[in-house]
GROMACS .gro file of C-alpha atoms in nm:
model
  318
    1UNK     CA    1  -0.395  -4.236  -4.064
    2UNK     CA    2  -0.544  -4.195  -3.724
    3UNK     CA    3  -0.899  -4.243  -3.702
    4UNK     CA    4  -1.155  -4.106  -3.435
    5UNK     CA    5  -1.537  -4.117  -3.359
    6UNK     CA    6  -1.608  -3.829  -3.611
    7UNK     CA    7  -1.420  -4.002  -3.893
    8UNK     CA    8  -1.603  -4.335  -3.807
    9UNK     CA    9  -1.944  -4.154  -3.806
   10UNK     CA   10  -1.880  -3.998  -4.146
   11UNK     CA   11  -1.753  -4.317  -4.295
   12UNK     CA   12  -2.055  -4.519  -4.175
   13UNK     CA   13  -2.290  -4.267  -4.341
   14UNK     CA   14  -2.099  -4.314  -4.658
   15UNK     CA   15  -2.123  -4.684  -4.610
   16UNK     CA   16  -2.508  -4.664  -4.616
   17UNK     CA   17  -2.505  -4.527  -4.961
   18UNK     CA   18  -2.222  -4.764  -5.080
   19UNK     CA   19  -2.379  -5.066  -4.960
   20UNK     CA   20  -2.723  -4.988  -5.102
   21UNK     CA   21  -2.585  -4.971  -5.447
   22UNK     CA   22  -2.356  -5.288  -5.414
   23UNK     CA   23  -2.562  -5.575  -5.262
   24UNK     CA   24  -2.347  -5.862  -5.163
   25UNK     CA   25  -2.037  -5.663  -5.191
   26UNK     CA   26  -1.699  -5.832  -5.078
   27UNK     CA   27  -1.569  -5.721  -4.726
   28UNK     CA   28  -1.207  -5.686  -4.890
   29UNK     CA   29  -1.337  -5.462  -5.159
   30UNK     CA   30  -1.531  -5.234  -4.939
   31UNK     CA   31  -1.239  -5.204  -4.699
   32UNK     CA   32  -0.999  -5.105  -4.988
   33UNK     CA   33  -1.252  -4.848  -5.117
   34UNK     CA   34  -1.274  -4.683  -4.788
   35UNK     CA   35  -0.899  -4.706  -4.710
   36UNK     CA   36  -0.958  -4.897  -4.395
   37UNK     CA   37  -0.877  -5.248  -4.254
   38UNK     CA   38  -1.119  -5.521  -4.267
   39UNK     CA   39  -1.139  -5.537  -3.894
   40UNK     CA   40  -1.228  -5.162  -3.893
   41UNK     CA   41  -1.502  -5.243  -4.147
   42UNK     CA   42  -1.630  -5.538  -3.949
   43UNK     CA   43  -1.657  -5.294  -3.639
   44UNK     CA   44  -1.843  -5.040  -3.853
   45UNK     CA   45  -2.082  -5.321  -3.966
   46UNK     CA   46  -2.136  -5.425  -3.595
   47UNK     CA   47  -2.261  -5.059  -3.530
   48UNK     CA   48  -2.483  -5.008  -3.828
   49UNK     CA   49  -2.759  -5.249  -3.735
   50UNK     CA   50  -2.807  -5.024  -3.418
   51UNK     CA   51  -2.902  -4.736  -3.643
   52UNK     CA   52  -3.241  -4.694  -3.822
   53UNK     CA   53  -3.503  -4.441  -3.929
   54UNK     CA   54  -3.715  -4.434  -3.598
   55UNK     CA   55  -3.623  -4.239  -3.290
   56UNK     CA   56  -3.818  -4.511  -3.107
   57UNK     CA   57  -3.563  -4.773  -3.216
   58UNK     CA   58  -3.760  -4.957  -3.481
   59UNK     CA   59  -3.685  -4.990  -3.843
   60UNK     CA   60  -3.337  -5.066  -3.783
   61UNK     CA   61  -3.080  -5.132  -4.062
   62UNK     CA   62  -3.069  -5.519  -4.133
   63UNK     CA   63  -2.714  -5.556  -4.233
   64UNK     CA   64  -2.495  -5.850  -4.166
   65UNK     CA   65  -2.191  -6.028  -4.313
   66UNK     CA   66  -2.055  -6.380  -4.331
   67UNK     CA   67  -1.695  -6.236  -4.317
   68UNK     CA   68  -1.663  -6.264  -4.698
   69UNK     CA   69  -1.968  -6.064  -4.836
   70UNK     CA   70  -2.200  -5.797  -4.688
   71UNK     CA   71  -2.569  -5.828  -4.697
   72UNK     CA   72  -2.841  -5.551  -4.654
   73UNK     CA   73  -3.184  -5.734  -4.625
   74UNK     CA   74  -3.409  -5.411  -4.597
   75UNK     CA   75  -3.256  -5.135  -4.814
   76UNK     CA   76  -3.611  -5.034  -4.951
   77UNK     CA   77  -3.742  -4.958  -4.589
   78UNK     CA   78  -3.478  -4.698  -4.547
   79UNK     CA   79  -3.562  -4.558  -4.880
   80UNK     CA   80  -3.910  -4.474  -4.778
   81UNK     CA   81  -3.989  -4.110  -4.696
   82UNK     CA   82  -3.921  -4.039  -4.322
   83UNK     CA   83  -4.237  -3.984  -4.128
   84UNK     CA   84  -4.213  -3.856  -3.755
   85UNK     CA   85  -4.479  -3.838  -3.510
   86UNK     CA   86  -4.616  -3.520  -3.332
   87UNK     CA   87  -4.400  -3.570  -3.017
   88UNK     CA   88  -4.093  -3.625  -3.234
   89UNK     CA   89  -4.147  -3.309  -3.444
   90UNK     CA   90  -4.198  -3.112  -3.113
   91UNK     CA   91  -3.871  -3.237  -2.976
   92UNK     CA   92  -3.679  -3.154  -3.277
   93UNK     CA   93  -3.815  -2.816  -3.307
   94UNK     CA   94  -3.755  -2.724  -2.941
   95UNK     CA   95  -3.396  -2.860  -2.961
   96UNK     CA   96  -3.326  -2.675  -3.275
   97UNK     CA   97  -3.438  -2.336  -3.150
   98UNK     CA   98  -3.246  -2.390  -2.833
   99UNK     CA   99  -2.930  -2.493  -3.022
  100UNK     CA  100  -2.964  -2.199  -3.251
  101UNK     CA  101  -2.903  -1.963  -2.944
  102UNK     CA  102  -2.592  -2.113  -2.833
  103UNK     CA  103  -2.293  -1.899  -2.798
  104UNK     CA  104  -1.979  -1.979  -3.046
  105UNK     CA  105  -2.210  -2.132  -3.300
  106UNK     CA  106  -2.072  -2.043  -3.639
  107UNK     CA  107  -2.304  -1.813  -3.822
  108UNK     CA  108  -2.317  -2.021  -4.136
  109UNK     CA  109  -2.423  -2.323  -3.920
  110UNK     CA  110  -2.687  -2.107  -3.734
  111UNK     CA  111  -2.838  -1.987  -4.048
  112UNK     CA  112  -2.848  -2.355  -4.185
  113UNK     CA  113  -3.005  -2.471  -3.872
  114UNK     CA  114  -3.273  -2.195  -3.892
  115UNK     CA  115  -3.354  -2.275  -4.262
  116UNK     CA  116  -3.391  -2.638  -4.153
  117UNK     CA  117  -3.609  -2.545  -3.856
  118UNK     CA  118  -3.832  -2.334  -4.092
  119UNK     CA  119  -3.882  -2.634  -4.319
  120UNK     CA  120  -3.976  -2.850  -4.037
  121UNK     CA  121  -4.209  -2.600  -3.892
  122UNK     CA  122  -4.399  -2.576  -4.231
  123UNK     CA  123  -4.418  -2.963  -4.269
  124UNK     CA  124  -4.517  -3.006  -3.881
  125UNK     CA  125  -4.823  -2.762  -3.921
  126UNK     CA  126  -5.012  -2.729  -3.604
  127UNK     CA  127  -4.756  -2.907  -3.406
  128UNK     CA  128  -4.503  -2.619  -3.482
  129UNK     CA  129  -4.735  -2.390  -3.307
  130UNK     CA  130  -4.768  -2.589  -3.002
  131UNK     CA  131  -4.389  -2.642  -2.975
  132UNK     CA  132  -4.340  -2.253  -2.986
  133UNK     CA  133  -4.478  -2.243  -2.637
  134UNK     CA  134  -4.204  -2.449  -2.506
  135UNK     CA  135  -3.850  -2.317  -2.432
  136UNK     CA  136  -3.534  -2.442  -2.331
  137UNK     CA  137  -3.235  -2.248  -2.180
  138UNK     CA  138  -2.884  -2.352  -2.099
  139UNK     CA  139  -2.816  -2.267  -1.737
  140UNK     CA  140  -2.533  -2.500  -1.632
  141UNK     CA  141  -2.303  -2.207  -1.594
  142UNK     CA  142  -2.556  -1.970  -1.437
  143UNK     CA  143  -2.436  -1.624  -1.368
  144UNK     CA  144  -2.094  -1.680  -1.496
  145UNK     CA  145  -2.216  -1.702  -1.850
  146UNK     CA  146  -2.408  -1.378  -1.801
  147UNK     CA  147  -2.094  -1.199  -1.652
  148UNK     CA  148  -1.873  -1.323  -1.926
  149UNK     CA  149  -2.133  -1.206  -2.197
  150UNK     CA  150  -2.156  -0.865  -2.027
  151UNK     CA  151  -1.779  -0.816  -2.006
  152UNK     CA  152  -1.755  -0.904  -2.380
  153UNK     CA  153  -2.006  -0.658  -2.468
  154UNK     CA  154  -1.889  -0.374  -2.255
  155UNK     CA  155  -1.519  -0.468  -2.324
  156UNK     CA  156  -1.433  -0.502  -1.963
  157UNK     CA  157  -1.178  -0.708  -1.776
  158UNK     CA  158  -1.277  -1.013  -1.555
  159UNK     CA  159  -1.141  -1.159  -1.234
  160UNK     CA  160  -1.201  -1.536  -1.200
  161UNK     CA  161  -1.102  -1.802  -0.952
  162UNK     CA  162  -1.062  -2.099  -1.182
  163UNK     CA  163  -1.014  -2.469  -1.120
  164UNK     CA  164  -0.762  -2.649  -1.331
  165UNK     CA  165  -0.815  -3.038  -1.315
  166UNK     CA  166  -0.472  -3.103  -1.483
  167UNK     CA  167  -0.313  -2.948  -1.171
  168UNK     CA  168  -0.580  -2.993  -0.919
  169UNK     CA  169  -0.567  -2.646  -0.805
  170UNK     CA  170  -0.766  -2.330  -0.786
  171UNK     CA  171  -0.581  -2.007  -0.909
  172UNK     CA  172  -0.698  -1.648  -0.932
  173UNK     CA  173  -0.655  -1.468  -1.281
  174UNK     CA  174  -0.743  -1.155  -1.450
  175UNK     CA  175  -0.849  -1.207  -1.805
  176UNK     CA  176  -0.946  -0.995  -2.111
  177UNK     CA  177  -1.241  -1.195  -2.265
  178UNK     CA  178  -1.228  -1.238  -2.640
  179UNK     CA  179  -1.538  -1.459  -2.737
  180UNK     CA  180  -1.761  -1.726  -2.592
  181UNK     CA  181  -1.730  -2.061  -2.781
  182UNK     CA  182  -1.934  -2.375  -2.736
  183UNK     CA  183  -1.762  -2.714  -2.817
  184UNK     CA  184  -1.943  -2.968  -2.611
  185UNK     CA  185  -1.913  -2.735  -2.316
  186UNK     CA  186  -1.914  -2.347  -2.295
  187UNK     CA  187  -1.588  -2.183  -2.283
  188UNK     CA  188  -1.452  -1.822  -2.278
  189UNK     CA  189  -1.141  -1.756  -2.501
  190UNK     CA  190  -0.942  -1.484  -2.339
  191UNK     CA  191  -0.608  -1.306  -2.292
  192UNK     CA  192  -0.471  -1.421  -1.958
  193UNK     CA  193  -0.290  -1.152  -1.766
  194UNK     CA  194  -0.125  -1.420  -1.548
  195UNK     CA  195   0.014  -1.612  -1.808
  196UNK     CA  196   0.046  -1.342  -2.066
  197UNK     CA  197  -0.103  -1.577  -2.324
  198UNK     CA  198  -0.421  -1.669  -2.495
  199UNK     CA  199  -0.605  -1.929  -2.286
  200UNK     CA  200  -0.944  -2.093  -2.289
  201UNK     CA  201  -1.144  -2.130  -1.966
  202UNK     CA  202  -1.460  -2.385  -1.922
  203UNK     CA  203  -1.727  -2.193  -1.766
  204UNK     CA  204  -1.832  -2.457  -1.524
  205UNK     CA  205  -1.501  -2.465  -1.370
  206UNK     CA  206  -1.508  -2.082  -1.274
  207UNK     CA  207  -1.559  -2.093  -0.900
  208UNK     CA  208  -1.600  -1.714  -0.873
  209UNK     CA  209  -1.616  -1.423  -1.112
  210UNK     CA  210  -1.616  -1.036  -1.109
  211UNK     CA  211  -1.635  -0.790  -1.379
  212UNK     CA  212  -1.391  -0.522  -1.336
  213UNK     CA  213  -1.370  -0.155  -1.399
  214UNK     CA  214  -1.059  -0.185  -1.616
  215UNK     CA  215  -1.114  -0.182  -1.980
  216UNK     CA  216  -1.032  -0.525  -2.160
  217UNK     CA  217  -0.745  -0.489  -2.385
  218UNK     CA  218  -0.657  -0.818  -2.541
  219UNK     CA  219  -0.378  -0.806  -2.819
  220UNK     CA  220  -0.472  -0.861  -3.163
  221UNK     CA  221  -0.488  -1.243  -3.219
  222UNK     CA  222  -0.607  -1.449  -3.507
  223UNK     CA  223  -0.932  -1.639  -3.413
  224UNK     CA  224  -0.886  -2.007  -3.442
  225UNK     CA  225  -1.126  -2.232  -3.655
  226UNK     CA  226  -1.264  -2.462  -3.393
  227UNK     CA  227  -1.481  -2.664  -3.631
  228UNK     CA  228  -1.241  -2.967  -3.576
  229UNK     CA  229  -1.260  -2.937  -3.205
  230UNK     CA  230  -1.129  -2.732  -2.914
  231UNK     CA  231  -0.806  -2.911  -2.864
  232UNK     CA  232  -0.597  -2.893  -3.184
  233UNK     CA  233  -0.225  -2.980  -3.093
  234UNK     CA  234   0.051  -2.801  -3.289
  235UNK     CA  235   0.344  -2.949  -3.441
  236UNK     CA  236   0.579  -2.778  -3.198
  237UNK     CA  237   0.387  -2.911  -2.891
  238UNK     CA  238   0.568  -3.191  -2.675
  239UNK     CA  239   0.519  -3.560  -2.791
  240UNK     CA  240   0.379  -3.798  -2.546
  241UNK     CA  241   0.368  -4.168  -2.609
  242UNK     CA  242   0.098  -4.380  -2.443
  243UNK     CA  243   0.046  -4.768  -2.455
  244UNK     CA  244  -0.297  -4.911  -2.384
  245UNK     CA  245  -0.425  -5.255  -2.355
  246UNK     CA  246  -0.768  -5.368  -2.525
  247UNK     CA  247  -0.953  -5.196  -2.260
  248UNK     CA  248  -0.793  -4.865  -2.330
  249UNK     CA  249  -0.824  -4.839  -2.706
  250UNK     CA  250  -1.093  -4.577  -2.655
  251UNK     CA  251  -0.813  -4.325  -2.586
  252UNK     CA  252  -0.736  -4.325  -2.972
  253UNK     CA  253  -1.114  -4.232  -3.031
  254UNK     CA  254  -1.119  -3.943  -2.803
  255UNK     CA  255  -0.759  -3.786  -2.815
  256UNK     CA  256  -0.648  -3.619  -3.132
  257UNK     CA  257  -0.301  -3.824  -3.208
  258UNK     CA  258  -0.022  -3.857  -3.477
  259UNK     CA  259  -0.034  -4.229  -3.476
  260UNK     CA  260  -0.184  -4.548  -3.316
  261UNK     CA  261   0.030  -4.854  -3.365
  262UNK     CA  262  -0.130  -5.200  -3.297
  263UNK     CA  263   0.040  -5.404  -3.024
  264UNK     CA  264   0.048  -5.794  -2.990
  265UNK     CA  265  -0.178  -5.808  -2.702
  266UNK     CA  266  -0.472  -5.614  -2.897
  267UNK     CA  267  -0.362  -5.278  -2.738
  268UNK     CA  268  -0.232  -4.957  -2.920
  269UNK     CA  269   0.077  -4.757  -2.890
  270UNK     CA  270  -0.045  -4.398  -2.925
  271UNK     CA  271   0.169  -4.096  -3.002
  272UNK     CA  272   0.004  -3.762  -2.949
  273UNK     CA  273   0.107  -3.401  -2.884
  274UNK     CA  274  -0.024  -3.157  -2.619
  275UNK     CA  275   0.088  -2.813  -2.495
  276UNK     CA  276   0.071  -2.937  -2.144
  277UNK     CA  277   0.193  -3.296  -2.107
  278UNK     CA  278   0.123  -3.286  -1.717
  279UNK     CA  279  -0.253  -3.274  -1.809
  280UNK     CA  280  -0.239  -3.639  -1.914
  281UNK     CA  281  -0.145  -3.757  -1.564
  282UNK     CA  282  -0.520  -3.784  -1.504
  283UNK     CA  283  -0.563  -3.997  -1.814
  284UNK     CA  284  -0.289  -4.245  -1.670
  285UNK     CA  285  -0.474  -4.260  -1.344
  286UNK     CA  286  -0.806  -4.311  -1.523
  287UNK     CA  287  -0.655  -4.607  -1.741
  288UNK     CA  288  -0.526  -4.787  -1.432
  289UNK     CA  289  -0.428  -5.142  -1.553
  290UNK     CA  290  -0.553  -5.065  -1.914
  291UNK     CA  291  -0.246  -4.838  -2.006
  292UNK     CA  292   0.052  -4.638  -1.898
  293UNK     CA  293   0.263  -4.343  -2.019
  294UNK     CA  294   0.585  -4.443  -2.201
  295UNK     CA  295   0.752  -4.111  -2.275
  296UNK     CA  296   0.856  -3.865  -2.179
  297UNK     CA  297   1.024  -4.031  -1.872
  298UNK     CA  298   0.949  -3.756  -1.630
  299UNK     CA  299   0.592  -3.762  -1.711
  300UNK     CA  300   0.578  -4.157  -1.665
  301UNK     CA  301   0.749  -4.100  -1.322
  302UNK     CA  302   0.504  -3.825  -1.220
  303UNK     CA  303   0.206  -4.051  -1.337
  304UNK     CA  304   0.343  -4.340  -1.110
  305UNK     CA  305   0.393  -4.117  -0.819
  306UNK     CA  306   0.040  -3.966  -0.857
  307UNK     CA  307  -0.100  -4.340  -0.860
  308UNK     CA  308   0.103  -4.433  -0.547
  309UNK     CA  309  -0.038  -4.138  -0.354
  310UNK     CA  310  -0.378  -4.232  -0.456
  311UNK     CA  311  -0.344  -4.578  -0.349
  312UNK     CA  312  -0.174  -4.454  -0.021
  313UNK     CA  313  -0.496  -4.253   0.064
  314UNK     CA  314  -0.680  -4.577   0.082
  315UNK     CA  315  -0.466  -4.741   0.336
  316UNK     CA  316  -0.646  -4.844   0.642
  317UNK     CA  317  -0.983  -4.766   0.480
  318UNK     CA  318  -1.228  -5.069   0.543
   0.00000   0.00000   0.00000
């Protein structure tokens, strides 16, 4: 089964509890229990000692292995009640209040965050009242966010000039906004009149925007569950095969994929699906010597041509 950064994080959180209850556990037994290879487990164990109970980097987990057994030398330190300083409590409270205002946050998550914030306020005492005087707003998309929010509330159509990095072009579109979502960046999910399909637009790629007089009339569409991420390939999407060397293994961490087969040189053969294969040309250019597109053939040729054009642009440059 393909693994990604989220899977690894969940697994390592479970590892902490598992290893605390099994001092001197054998590497092969732990790997079998978690359904991973011993190499993957060792990789997790290399990360765990960088984690701890202090925001300042102290009190790290003292975990190591001799390749056969795993030893945790300070489990009792982690079991002690967590104590945070006044500045740490202030930072947490300010951040929590700011995140609670983000668009696209699921209501259940928002309520859970507000409950946790209330508990932290009660425990922080006077620090909580001081933190209330601080405020954080997310202004990276400036007026674009305000116009989209207004168009949604007034059910109005939008005109936008939008930059598409996959095609390296700016297009003009009229869209009927459906909702704002936040998954790493802030996006507007909308019905695009240009493509006559549902599309998602990243707000910081909107070069220009106007709220139109026309009423927005998007067709009835089922809202997608975005808890697993914005990009969720469908089974009918075209298949792309990418081979990467050891320096390109990060691709399997950041791109949802169907499979990742180990190669003899320490690299991976990654099979993934995407509704727009041409968007992976930029990935091929970013990989450079660390990887290349294998299939489909026309995409591989397109990526090579893009690389040649990029290199030609440097001819004659000192």
